[in-house]
Amino acid sequence: MSRLMKQPSLPMSAPKKQGLYDPANEHDSCGVGFVAHIKNRKSHDIVEKGLEILLRLTHRGAAGADPREGDGAGILLQIPNDFFQSIAPELGINLPEEGKYGVGMVFLPKDESHRKACEKLVEQTISDEGQLFLGWRDVPCDAIRADLPESVTACEPVIRQVFIGTGDNSADQDAFERKLYVIRRVARNLIDELGFEDEANFYFASMSSRTIVYKGMFHSHQVGTYYEDLRDARMTSALALVHQRFSTNTFPAWELAHPFRMVAHNGEINTVRGNINWMNARRHSMKSELLGDDLDKLWPVIGEGQSDTACFDNAIELLTMGGYSLAHAAMLLIPEAWAGNSLMDEKRKAFYEYHAAVMEPWDGPAAVAFTDGRQIGATLDRNGLRPARYLITDDDLVLMASEMGVLDIPEEKIVKKWRLQPGKMFLIDLEEGKIIPEADLKAELADQKPYQKILAETQVQLESLPKEVAPMAPEHDALLDKQQAFGYSQEDLKFLMTPMAISGQEATGSMGNDNPLAVLSNRSRHLSNYFRQLFAQVTNPPIDPIREEMVMSLTSIIGPRPNLLGLDAEEPQMRLEVHQPILTNIDLEKVRHIERYTDGQFRTTTLSMCYTADQGAAGMEAALTRLCEAAEKAVNEHYNIVIISDREMDADHMAIPSLLATSAVHQHLINKGLRTEAGLVVETGSAREIHHFATLAGYGAEAINPYLAFETLFDLQRSGQFPEELTLEEIKTRYIKAIGKGLYKVMSKMGISTYQSYCGAQIFEAIGLSSDFVAKYFTGTPTQIEGVGLDEISEEASKLHRTAFGNAQVYKNALDDGGEYAWRVRGEEHMLGPDTIAKLQHAVRTDNYNLYKEYADHINDQTGRLLTLRGLFKFKDSNAIPIDEVESAENIVKRFVTGAMSFGSISHEAHSTLAIAMNRLGGKSNTGEGGEEPERFTPMENGDSMRSAIKQVASGRFGVTTEYLANADQIQIKMAQGAKPGEGGQLPGHKVDQRIGRVRHSTPGVGLISPPPHHDIYSIEDLAQLIFDLKNTNTDADISVKLVSEIGVGTVAAGVVKAHADHVVIAGHDGGTGASPLTSIKHAGAPWELGLAETQQTLVLNRLRGRTRLQADGQMRTGRDVVIAALLGADEIAFGTIALVAEGCIMMRKCHLNTCPVGVATQDPELRKKFVGKPEDVVNYFMFVAEEAREIMAGLGIRTYDELIGHTEFLDTNDAIRHWKSEGLDLSPLLHQVDAKEAAIHHCETQDHGLDKLIDNKLIEQSKSALEDKKPVIIETPICNVDRSFGTMLSGKVAKKYGMKGLAEDSIVINAKGTAGQSLGAWLARGVTIDLAGEGNDYVGKGLSGGRIAIYPPKESSIKADENIIVGNTVLFGAVAGECYFNGIGGERFAVRNSGAVAVVEGVGDHGCEYMTGGTIVVLGETGRNFAAGMSGGIAYVLDEAGDFESRCNMAQVALEPIASEADALEALDHQGLDLETHGRVDIKHSLSQNDQIILRTLIERHVHYTNSARGKMILENWDDYLPKFTKVMPVDYKRALSEMEAEMNASKGKEHANG
Amino acid sequence: MGKATGFKEFSRENLSYAPVADRITHYNEFSKLPADMSTQGARCMDCGVPFCHNGCPINNIIPDWNDCVYNGNWREALDILHSTNNFPEFTGRICPAPCEEACTVNLIGDAVSIKNIELSIVEKGWEEKWIAPQIAAHKTGKKIAIVGSGPAGMAAAQQLARVGHDVVVYEKENRVGGLMRYGIPNFKFDKKIIDRRISQMSAEGVEFRTDVHIGVDLSTKELLNDFDAVLLTGGSEKPRDLPIEGRDELSGIHYAMELLTKNTKRVLGDDVAEEDFISATGKHVVVIGGGDTGSDCIGTSSRHGAESITQLEIMPAPPESPNKLTTWPNWPMRMRTSTSQEEGCERDFSVATKRFVGENGKVTAIECVRVDWAQGENGQWQMSEIAGSEFTLKADLVLLAMGFLHPVHEGMIEELGVDKDGRGNVAANDQDYQTSLDKVFAAGDMRRGQSLVVWAIREGRQAARSVDQYLMGSTDLPR
């Protein structure tokens, strides 16, 4: 779970907001599980089992600086009536019968008087609400026994239980529960008003007549030791819901532990800000029959300042109290992806569609377990981004957990092993004593009302309304004035709009963004430029909106929303639906006149955003106020669609920036509780690029009409700027399509999949806006360093207006140059321009330090042309020392690294030159994504080395073999890239030549896709697992995690360090790229100065700083940059673009076109010859930078680099170079120094990875003879879920010694039994075999590099293997070579990004073979949806018994073929002499004429051989029947590449013949 | 953007020239643009950092109009070109094109033929009659005098007239154009080209008063009284002399400008008396100075029918191909051969002239010595004569083309009493172009010293903006 919202009250005793640290940014993730007896048989055994699960999930949680300091853990039970009844007399409490009393678990302040005051209010509220206060009980707690550290006990609350009897006004237990709920809310509000600030705050952990929660700031093992109650044998329950938290921040916060009153959650609600806003927006319209007048007492129904899970808990509670069933509420909050699902039952679809208008989804990765004490269940988000496995035993026990193996349950008792699938639900009704199958459950709900009929009657589709007439575009010159008034530049037309209109997608650009931030720019910038898109990193995954489009939706519902709690409303509300939110001019007219067509059910009003220009900038505030009031009035007058429009803008009227107007109106209506009663549509001339639309959507626009953009396209067409064959209709359609795709990208980078939940979700951070301005108009948006307010924003608008309607010569017949995407004299500033590039190159080529200094001075002195936040700093005067007392330049350069640039994006020459230079300097170069040629691991003859010390592991995992990892000094996990955080990448086929194909283990000529997320990192505990995996492959290498600066990155970094990263990179938003959508280059992420300072402060606060190395990256240019980065906290500095410039790059920004004229970023053999860079040039550059840094250090009187780190006291903000916009900036939060309390403030310690305890140590010991003398060994061992990354460390040893070719087949055979932990056989090397009787969890065979894995149920198991799950999610991710045989069904994303492994499995979940580029997969059963999405290589054979596979296959890149008949096969055999088996292993080289039938049969035979699969046997025995049912999945590009390669081979064979 | 791979597919095409034997028989232009300019435009890479755009003193937005030409959007190309340059037809002919040296394709091959593209755009504009006067809708009533009608004065005048000021341009010669008119031979720059613009500017309200020498024919006091602002754009006309033995005593030694001015006047139909005219016909001509003016002397002498032409340069011969890695995108020292040099002359480098030798008061030969250049301790290049390398050259006509020192001080500048900088130019910065005197501005060679036409246009435009700002308190003119 979870992000904390901005909050008035902090969690208990967490440090206050200081500097850039803000406790509101905490995230966490976790392990979750429950155990329940289906027949509701209560026992103490269930409680013990719950605690046991917790213990076994320990590795999913985290410890802080003190290993005893847990992140929180807890357990939810049914009310243990026996226990309470038996102790009640001792307490003097006369306890009524079960169900007639409730128990509140209350955390109270330690301060006696505060506690008393709180207790009094609780008692009083109980009686006010008509219930009976029965008494208090001190909960026996034992902090000493639980071994809680001082940091946790310091904020330990006093924990008491309050007993409440049913009052007369509670008709039944449900009514009583509602009253308890009301009591809690009311008491909470009353106590908040007291304003106590204690170490431990008042908090209701639970209050119910059905359930009770025991939780706290624990490690999992501490729950049972702390609470004596839990050890009491009388403590019985039929269910136990447990949770272990992994927070990215360790400050003890007792109340942040799960479970909450109804839920435990693993995941994150990305849209929580919007969800809270929308909930508040309903205040006026929400009514409930059940809650009646009590509803008013509940506000705010979702408290500010709690975690996202707590908010979610509040929501599900409100819904259930308001009359929804538990399942219904869960389906409403976390709906399945229904919109594009052709496989979904129409009734169920109608159910979801109906509810889409009732409430926006709570979007984000989630495995939520929920219970009300009578039912217990779990549901998974629409994309299945968290794991949840369950099993059922023959004695009615159900166990559900994030992974299997958390309880030792005898195999023979298990009757079913399964998993929760994306969007699916699992529900046990304890009172009815049965599991309700999902299909029944949802069918029943879908049948409750005639949803299809209701929809048919109430749903208005915009396109079904009669066509309207829209105003025509003005003539060119008048249009030009309008464009200028809204800030259009030539670049908007050239780089942004034209490509969108022609190609239907946003254009790609390359290199980084070296323009000034909006607040530093001298120019008028679009208001949206002050808002930076947030993105997912670590705590939740971004989504691939292209390959996983099935979960995405742009559907928007315009207009009033139904009463959320009006379940039995007589007259359903009308609803206006659009398939996407961009309205054409005609669409808008339809909306404007909708009253005509809907019998007045819809009434639209248009309000103008314009005001008279003679008021100038000063008039804007009043105009905003008028607009908001007009909107409020309109809604109160029952207009239910409000269009705000700037069409009236002309020479005499200027417009409020539409984003400002939209947000202001949206926030105003929320504050008035009116927002859900009307739709908000924006008709604006200012929106043209994706980011403009994204910001409008994020601040509340349900639909947007960019009329001026359409008029501009019309004008471009009429002046012949588009291909003739394009009609205007087509141009508009493509433009809209491009916006839609762009919005998908923007949403998905935060992990949000629906427009409805993105709308109003405010997924932005403001940079350079004053907090007053933001608080008033963009409430709730974080802004950290102040900046401009309404005065400056209106002045910017006013300047544009004057330009537009003034007489400026250059604007008479042309738009402004722009100059943001390409350098222009009259355009926006850039850090690197023609002069600086030339100076630097001349300096390094002639070894001329003076010339370098001229270059550096130009960059460092930003007088009159502010570019960066660091440009505003100056060094404080200090006592200078002679420069020879300062650490040498040779030493300083060891802290320098070059950025991650892949061989593929840049040429071999450019890549290896950097490597040689960095090796000469003793710094480090980075492979980038895409592997490294093994030849480079060996030093060159002249003593140089082309080996990159840093090996990057990115989401595509290209070339990530065990050998590659074993040859690293540092392994870097790229979580995000500055230029495109939250996005994947694509290497077009034309850039994949032979050499790159070889290194990446892919097919030349076939494009490669890097997914947006790492499919093995959907949350922080997953990252911890990957760090662990990688550390195992190479125990000598440091593990680094690369993050991109955004608000909250410090707290993410803290989690990353707790996940044992040895090294953390904080990259700025401005980093370079080989290819990236322009929106991402320009608008996502924050400057590194902010992220670095926040990270330094947070890590020091957490006492974690010493154990990690911190690196800053992003547009680093000079020694001054180095020193400032060090002062803000960096141990190391990374240089990307500038290192390329030193070796010849001239910032063409054409990397994505493969036309780089200087041979740097191209694979064109002709252009590569133009490369002139030499290692000396790069060496000179870095020595110059170090020398400049030394000069500054001498001036500061600092002798060593270490003494710089974190010492912000040497920095001051340089007032002298400010200008009108930057005036209001406050950079002091960057310079804030937290009290280190003697903890380290720079890197000086090491991480404990806990490798010494691993089972692999024993394996290595036992494999000694194989490792040293190649003598085969066989090892027998038990295995359980805490044995993670089994076989990986062993494989690292094999690869280090023997490289990719490894050992001979079966040199090391490990026979294991049990449930393996995560990452079984990750990066298993050739020659190592794992034979497992039992089951695997997630990530089996990740990165498989030649080894073999077979898994089958143990002999004693009685389940049918082919109907049960045997391995978890994301199996074989990034596998390179090897074989796997799984006698059972695999989870989601089986063989994702496989590049060469062979596997047989008996069924897979959704997204099978996604992004696969090579290898062979045989599926002997059903697949889930979206099979083969993004699959560009390899082959899959799927047994399609029902004949419906095609409907579940993503056909975008593949074709389905039958398996060739036997006759064809024989024919082929004769000619090919098929050599299927070499040395006992399958070595399949795909060819077009291959014998599919023989391959398939052989693989199944081997499957049977290794796993004794019954299903395999049956297929072989009935081969002729089954063969026609197999379908071959063949990627189209792959087929083309194979045929080209074969043609080439035949041609060269022909030549040989001719020659011979 | 041009064509992504255009620079790989197409090769550079230069101007084509009439054969030497043909062209030296007249004073008309003799070059022709390539037929297909579109493929030349396609060679532009539309660089992320367009070095040409920075290398060009007036910051022509070269990638944009290259793209237009590639796509056939000539009219738009013309607008973009005029947005930075008042007179592309001047620079398109006589600019040495630092933009092309800065062109990225030049780094790896042959630069985009930017100058030719510029010329093709503007000539297309004239041909299509797209170029028309832009007459200000309102007059400001402010009067501005511009002294000197060279490119700086013309550019300033056009800018100022277009925002409604009354502009009077004073020229001491009989025709407008300054150095462009009489310093550059007609065969390189047909003077009709200037007249076309004058006609446009006259329609825009600029008044040209020729044959008025300020400080001689009209006092500066009157000027200051009559105008709200005065802009000095009189050029840098004081030539560098060679005061060695024989210079004062012997005839047949002339400044280059004497030859060029008189020659062009005659070409334009003025009656220049034979005794005033300088003829190279049948003479051994020695041109001292290796620059463009030297070349102009050569071309003119060739057309006169000189017996021999020798050009001497005191600096060493520059390299044929400089190391682009340490020069690009800057202007490199490189062996360049002008069309005039191509038409026939001897070139000698590292030669210093020691003495003019004469008979009967007329120069007959010059005595020269070879020199050596070495870098001194402070990095300065120092010259030394090579002992024993003396030699003598026949010379009936010696033309001194060694550049200009500074503006002529006598007359206007002295009368005004305006401050001068260390080099003798009128002192003013390149931000506001204001001199030490109120309402007096200076621009072009008069302010910066001898330079290129393109720099003069830049200064004229920028000074115009400053004058407008000064007069109106704000300005809509671009820098």
XYZ file of C-alpha atoms in Angstrom, chain A residues 303-713:
411
model
C -9.748 11.761 6.924
C -6.929 13.893 5.605
C -3.456 12.831 6.539
C -3.759 9.099 6.523
C -2.337 6.441 4.297
C -4.013 5.450 1.064
C -5.051 2.127 2.548
C -6.631 3.872 5.492
C -8.541 6.013 3.007
C -9.580 2.923 1.112
C -10.664 1.337 4.367
C -12.764 4.422 5.110
C -14.380 4.135 1.709
C -15.221 0.452 1.872
C -16.543 0.981 5.359
C -18.770 3.838 4.261
C -20.131 1.758 1.413
C -20.851 -1.290 3.559
C -22.377 0.825 6.283
C -24.413 2.531 3.586
C -25.894 -0.772 2.497
C -23.525 -2.301 0.005
C -22.498 -5.879 0.500
C -18.810 -6.435 1.036
C -18.340 -7.906 -2.429
C -20.416 -5.196 -4.085
C -18.373 -2.498 -2.405
C -15.120 -4.128 -3.431
C -16.310 -4.395 -7.041
C -17.305 -0.754 -7.025
C -13.962 0.401 -5.695
C -11.728 -1.937 -7.684
C -13.614 -2.877 -10.824
C -12.367 -5.377 -13.339
C -11.170 -4.065 -16.682
C -14.514 -4.363 -18.373
C -14.514 -1.781 -21.101
C -12.619 -3.553 -23.838
C -13.218 -7.069 -22.634
C -14.988 -9.015 -25.318
C -14.928 -12.139 -23.171
C -16.976 -10.639 -20.374
C -20.598 -11.532 -19.900
C -22.835 -8.657 -21.072
C -24.711 -8.493 -17.824
C -21.575 -8.163 -15.809
C -20.307 -5.547 -18.200
C -23.491 -3.580 -17.740
C -23.051 -3.850 -13.995
C -19.613 -2.307 -14.234
C -20.655 0.284 -16.750
C -23.515 1.362 -14.556
C -21.258 1.640 -11.543
C -18.645 3.582 -13.452
C -20.869 6.602 -13.097
C -21.548 5.908 -9.442
C -17.937 6.092 -8.436
C -14.546 6.497 -10.054
C -12.240 3.503 -9.526
C -9.613 3.523 -6.810
C -6.837 2.744 -9.193
C -3.513 1.152 -8.521
C -1.896 -2.193 -7.929
C -3.720 -3.954 -5.169
C -4.185 -7.241 -3.489
C -6.797 -6.374 -0.933
C -7.971 -8.803 1.680
C -11.163 -7.693 3.347
C -13.527 -8.948 5.982
C -16.429 -7.861 8.093
C -16.062 -10.837 10.387
C -18.750 -12.818 8.577
C -17.265 -12.953 5.152
C -13.640 -12.842 4.232
C -12.308 -12.374 0.780
C -9.746 -10.821 -1.415
C -9.644 -9.060 -4.712
C -6.940 -8.128 -7.149
C -6.588 -5.002 -9.258
C -7.578 -5.107 -12.902
C -4.038 -5.735 -14.020
C -3.076 -8.347 -11.446
C -0.081 -6.435 -10.244
C 0.192 -8.069 -6.843
C 0.484 -11.756 -6.124
C -2.149 -13.612 -4.137
C -2.155 -17.382 -3.913
C -4.501 -19.601 -1.989
C -5.084 -23.202 -1.116
C -7.979 -25.164 0.304
C -7.613 -28.254 2.435
C -9.867 -31.224 2.855
C -10.654 -30.070 6.394
C -12.104 -26.722 5.304
C -9.113 -24.558 5.906
C -8.429 -21.765 3.448
C -5.083 -20.101 3.295
C -4.471 -17.039 1.170
C -1.174 -15.186 1.091
C 1.178 -13.187 -1.064
C 3.129 -16.354 -1.539
C 2.827 -20.050 -0.856
C 4.699 -21.982 1.751
C 3.770 -19.704 4.611
C 2.183 -22.550 6.541
C 3.323 -26.124 6.608
C 0.272 -27.947 5.401
C 0.624 -31.607 4.534
C 0.392 -31.978 0.772
C -2.091 -34.815 0.989
C -4.633 -32.585 2.738
C -4.615 -29.971 0.000
C -7.499 -30.194 -2.447
C -6.939 -26.999 -4.456
C -4.076 -24.644 -5.129
C -4.962 -21.535 -7.055
C -4.288 -17.856 -7.342
C -6.297 -14.700 -7.523
C -6.430 -13.551 -11.112
C -6.491 -9.947 -12.334
C -9.680 -8.205 -11.360
C -11.003 -11.363 -9.751
C -12.443 -11.860 -6.319
C -12.398 -14.662 -3.865
C -14.998 -14.747 -1.140
C -15.732 -17.096 1.736
C -19.016 -16.764 3.547
C -18.272 -18.142 6.990
C -21.873 -17.939 8.110
C -23.005 -19.955 5.142
C -19.890 -22.067 5.475
C -18.913 -22.007 1.863
C -16.679 -20.462 -0.712
C -18.731 -18.456 -3.150
C -17.304 -18.981 -6.631
C -16.465 -15.729 -8.310
C -18.727 -16.346 -11.243
C -21.746 -16.923 -8.989
C -20.919 -14.006 -6.811
C -20.603 -11.553 -9.651
C -23.499 -13.008 -11.590
C -25.726 -12.526 -8.577
C -24.705 -8.927 -8.214
C -25.058 -8.324 -11.923
C -28.577 -9.726 -11.743
C -29.646 -7.618 -8.820
C -30.888 -4.889 -11.104
C -31.622 -4.809 -14.820
C -28.467 -2.874 -15.442
C -28.576 -3.315 -19.207
C -32.059 -1.905 -19.305
C -31.199 0.967 -17.006
C -28.233 1.807 -19.158
C -30.262 1.664 -22.316
C -32.726 4.105 -20.808
C -30.352 6.504 -19.147
C -27.167 6.408 -21.118
C -26.606 9.095 -23.713
C -23.705 8.510 -26.051
C -22.414 11.731 -27.461
C -22.065 10.377 -30.972
C -25.675 9.315 -31.010
C -26.836 12.908 -30.690
C -27.825 14.720 -33.894
C -25.026 16.490 -35.711
C -24.571 20.148 -34.925
C -22.895 22.983 -36.725
C -19.697 24.424 -35.302
C -18.072 27.786 -35.993
C -15.641 27.958 -38.878
C -11.942 28.654 -38.478
C -10.922 32.294 -38.980
C -8.657 33.506 -41.750
C -4.921 33.109 -41.287
C -3.966 36.483 -39.850
C -6.736 36.570 -37.286
C -5.852 33.024 -36.362
C -2.246 34.053 -35.883
C -3.262 36.625 -33.284
C -5.262 34.041 -31.403
C -2.433 31.556 -31.518
C -0.047 34.148 -30.191
C -2.378 35.159 -27.389
C -2.473 31.546 -26.251
C 1.281 31.232 -26.507
C 1.616 29.085 -29.606
C 5.126 28.805 -30.995
C 6.380 27.547 -34.315
C 7.637 24.485 -32.510
C 4.146 23.665 -31.306
C 3.131 23.381 -34.927
C 6.263 21.707 -36.178
C 7.305 19.318 -33.439
C 4.071 18.666 -31.628
C 0.903 19.140 -33.643
C 1.957 18.223 -37.153
C 3.335 14.789 -36.234
C 0.228 14.114 -34.172
C -2.047 15.045 -37.030
C -0.128 13.022 -39.574
C 0.868 9.925 -37.659
C -1.726 9.737 -34.919
C 0.900 9.706 -32.248
C 3.166 12.059 -30.442
C 6.582 12.667 -31.943
C 9.717 11.248 -30.467
C 12.709 13.298 -29.483
C 16.092 12.608 -28.023
C 18.726 13.854 -25.594
C 17.756 15.705 -22.453
C 15.903 18.844 -21.571
C 18.344 21.655 -20.870
C 15.836 24.489 -20.900
C 15.202 26.477 -17.750
C 12.361 25.549 -15.458
C 9.269 27.639 -16.144
C 9.879 29.694 -13.037
C 13.415 30.514 -14.134
C 12.539 31.381 -17.701
C 12.450 34.953 -18.904
C 9.672 34.026 -21.255
C 5.964 33.545 -20.741
C 5.411 29.869 -20.242
C 2.220 27.868 -20.401
C 0.858 27.451 -16.896
C 0.996 23.686 -17.248
C 4.789 23.967 -17.456
C 4.858 24.625 -13.747
C 3.364 21.202 -13.142
C 5.555 18.138 -13.339
C 3.971 14.793 -14.023
C 4.421 12.287 -11.227
C 5.295 8.740 -12.061
C 5.509 5.368 -10.452
C 8.824 4.117 -9.241
C 9.452 1.208 -6.920
C 6.306 1.451 -4.847
C 4.067 0.608 -7.751
C 4.566 -0.177 -11.397
C 3.763 1.877 -14.427
C 1.582 0.168 -16.984
C 2.309 -0.529 -20.633
C -0.624 1.259 -22.252
C 0.095 -0.258 -25.646
C 0.695 -3.909 -24.934
C -1.722 -3.935 -22.015
C -4.275 -1.612 -23.538
C -7.002 -3.970 -22.404
C -6.885 -2.484 -18.927
C -6.860 1.109 -20.114
C -9.904 3.267 -20.664
C -10.463 6.862 -21.701
C -14.202 6.740 -21.159
C -15.423 9.840 -19.454
C -18.792 10.508 -17.988
C -19.815 14.118 -18.203
C -22.271 15.569 -15.833
C -23.965 14.706 -12.619
C -23.196 11.560 -10.678
C -25.771 9.439 -8.893
C -26.037 9.427 -5.136
C -23.307 7.038 -4.023
C -25.442 5.592 -1.288
C -28.670 5.703 -3.231
C -28.739 1.971 -3.832
C -32.466 1.791 -4.143
C -33.022 5.025 -5.973
C -36.282 4.910 -7.860
C -35.372 7.039 -10.790
C -31.915 6.406 -12.196
C -29.962 9.422 -13.262
C -29.265 10.203 -16.922
C -25.624 9.932 -17.909
C -23.659 11.378 -20.780
C -20.785 9.234 -21.905
C -17.886 9.912 -24.251
C -15.382 7.308 -25.322
C -12.575 9.738 -24.920
C -12.445 13.206 -23.419
C -11.326 15.312 -26.388
C -14.332 16.947 -28.016
C -14.366 18.244 -31.549
C -16.031 21.572 -32.132
C -19.145 19.751 -33.260
C -19.109 17.517 -30.198
C -18.978 20.585 -28.049
C -21.998 22.088 -29.724
C -23.825 18.855 -28.988
C -22.965 19.186 -25.340
C -23.948 22.824 -25.377
C -27.360 22.045 -26.779
C -28.002 18.738 -25.099
C -31.029 20.093 -23.300
C -32.948 19.840 -26.553
C -32.395 16.146 -26.872
C -32.798 14.968 -23.301
C -36.054 16.504 -22.259
C -34.186 18.977 -20.198
C -32.567 16.332 -18.042
C -29.283 17.828 -19.004
C -28.877 21.580 -18.899
C -25.686 23.175 -20.083
C -24.389 26.637 -19.385
C -21.317 28.288 -20.853
C -19.247 30.589 -18.658
C -16.533 32.785 -20.068
C -12.959 32.697 -18.833
C -12.292 36.099 -20.345
C -12.185 39.597 -18.929
C -11.473 42.993 -20.387
C -7.874 43.408 -21.383
C -7.596 46.957 -20.131
C -7.539 45.587 -16.591
C -4.301 43.876 -17.523
C -2.792 41.314 -15.251
C -4.416 42.850 -12.227
C -7.912 41.906 -13.320
C -7.412 38.194 -13.179
C -8.115 37.545 -9.537
C -11.487 39.227 -9.640
C -12.273 37.444 -12.888
C -11.520 34.105 -11.250
C -13.728 34.862 -8.328
C -16.563 35.861 -10.642
C -16.121 32.697 -12.646
C -16.229 30.439 -9.576
C -19.277 32.188 -8.235
C -21.005 31.957 -11.568
C -20.296 28.225 -11.650
C -21.663 27.761 -8.163
C -24.750 29.735 -9.048
C -25.261 27.724 -12.205
C -25.096 24.428 -10.336
C -27.471 25.682 -7.718
C -29.791 26.667 -10.532
C -29.635 23.058 -11.681
C -27.424 23.435 -14.652
C -25.656 20.102 -14.640
C -23.026 20.705 -17.287
C -20.794 23.748 -17.026
C -18.677 24.696 -20.030
C -15.971 27.188 -19.263
C -14.802 28.882 -22.402
C -12.161 31.293 -23.635
C -13.649 31.665 -27.112
C -14.387 35.289 -26.328
C -10.710 36.121 -26.200
C -9.898 38.958 -28.599
C -7.906 42.169 -28.682
C -10.097 43.652 -25.989
C -10.496 40.558 -23.833
C -7.832 38.410 -22.340
C -8.335 34.923 -21.018
C -7.577 33.376 -17.672
C -5.223 30.453 -18.378
C -7.651 27.591 -18.844
C -5.819 25.319 -16.433
C -6.135 27.897 -13.702
C -9.790 28.513 -14.461
C -10.559 24.801 -14.600
C -8.874 23.965 -11.355
C -10.318 26.981 -9.608
C -13.863 26.072 -10.614
C -13.303 22.399 -9.836
C -11.918 23.121 -6.364
C -14.593 25.689 -5.678
C -17.371 23.246 -6.485
C -15.684 20.546 -4.369
C -15.500 22.911 -1.441
C -19.166 23.640 -1.837
C -19.886 19.909 -2.041
C -21.459 20.506 -5.443
C -18.953 19.063 -7.813
C -20.671 15.739 -8.510
C -23.858 17.529 -9.420
C -22.409 18.998 -12.584
C -19.974 18.107 -15.276
C -17.083 20.379 -16.131
C -16.141 20.850 -19.778
C -13.375 23.144 -20.950
C -13.504 24.958 -24.284
C -10.072 26.406 -24.683
C -7.640 27.788 -27.178
C -4.667 27.160 -24.987
C -4.550 23.364 -25.013
C -2.572 21.802 -27.820
C -0.007 19.340 -26.525
C -0.496 16.217 -24.429
C 0.689 17.777 -21.210
C -1.881 20.551 -21.531
C -4.646 17.989 -21.754
C -3.180 15.903 -18.957
C -3.081 18.852 -16.593
C -6.623 19.921 -17.470
C -7.781 16.364 -16.834
C -5.776 16.068 -13.645
C -7.454 19.186 -12.306
C -10.978 18.223 -13.071
C -11.936 18.594 -16.729
C -14.289 15.806 -17.749
C -13.946 16.777 -21.379
C -11.869 19.267 -23.322
C -12.500 21.043 -26.601
C -9.236 22.453 -27.980
C -10.937 24.526 -30.651
C -7.900 26.561 -31.550
C -5.843 23.426 -32.066
C -8.425 22.243 -34.578
C -8.468 25.631 -36.262
C -4.695 25.550 -36.424
C -4.771 22.142 -38.063
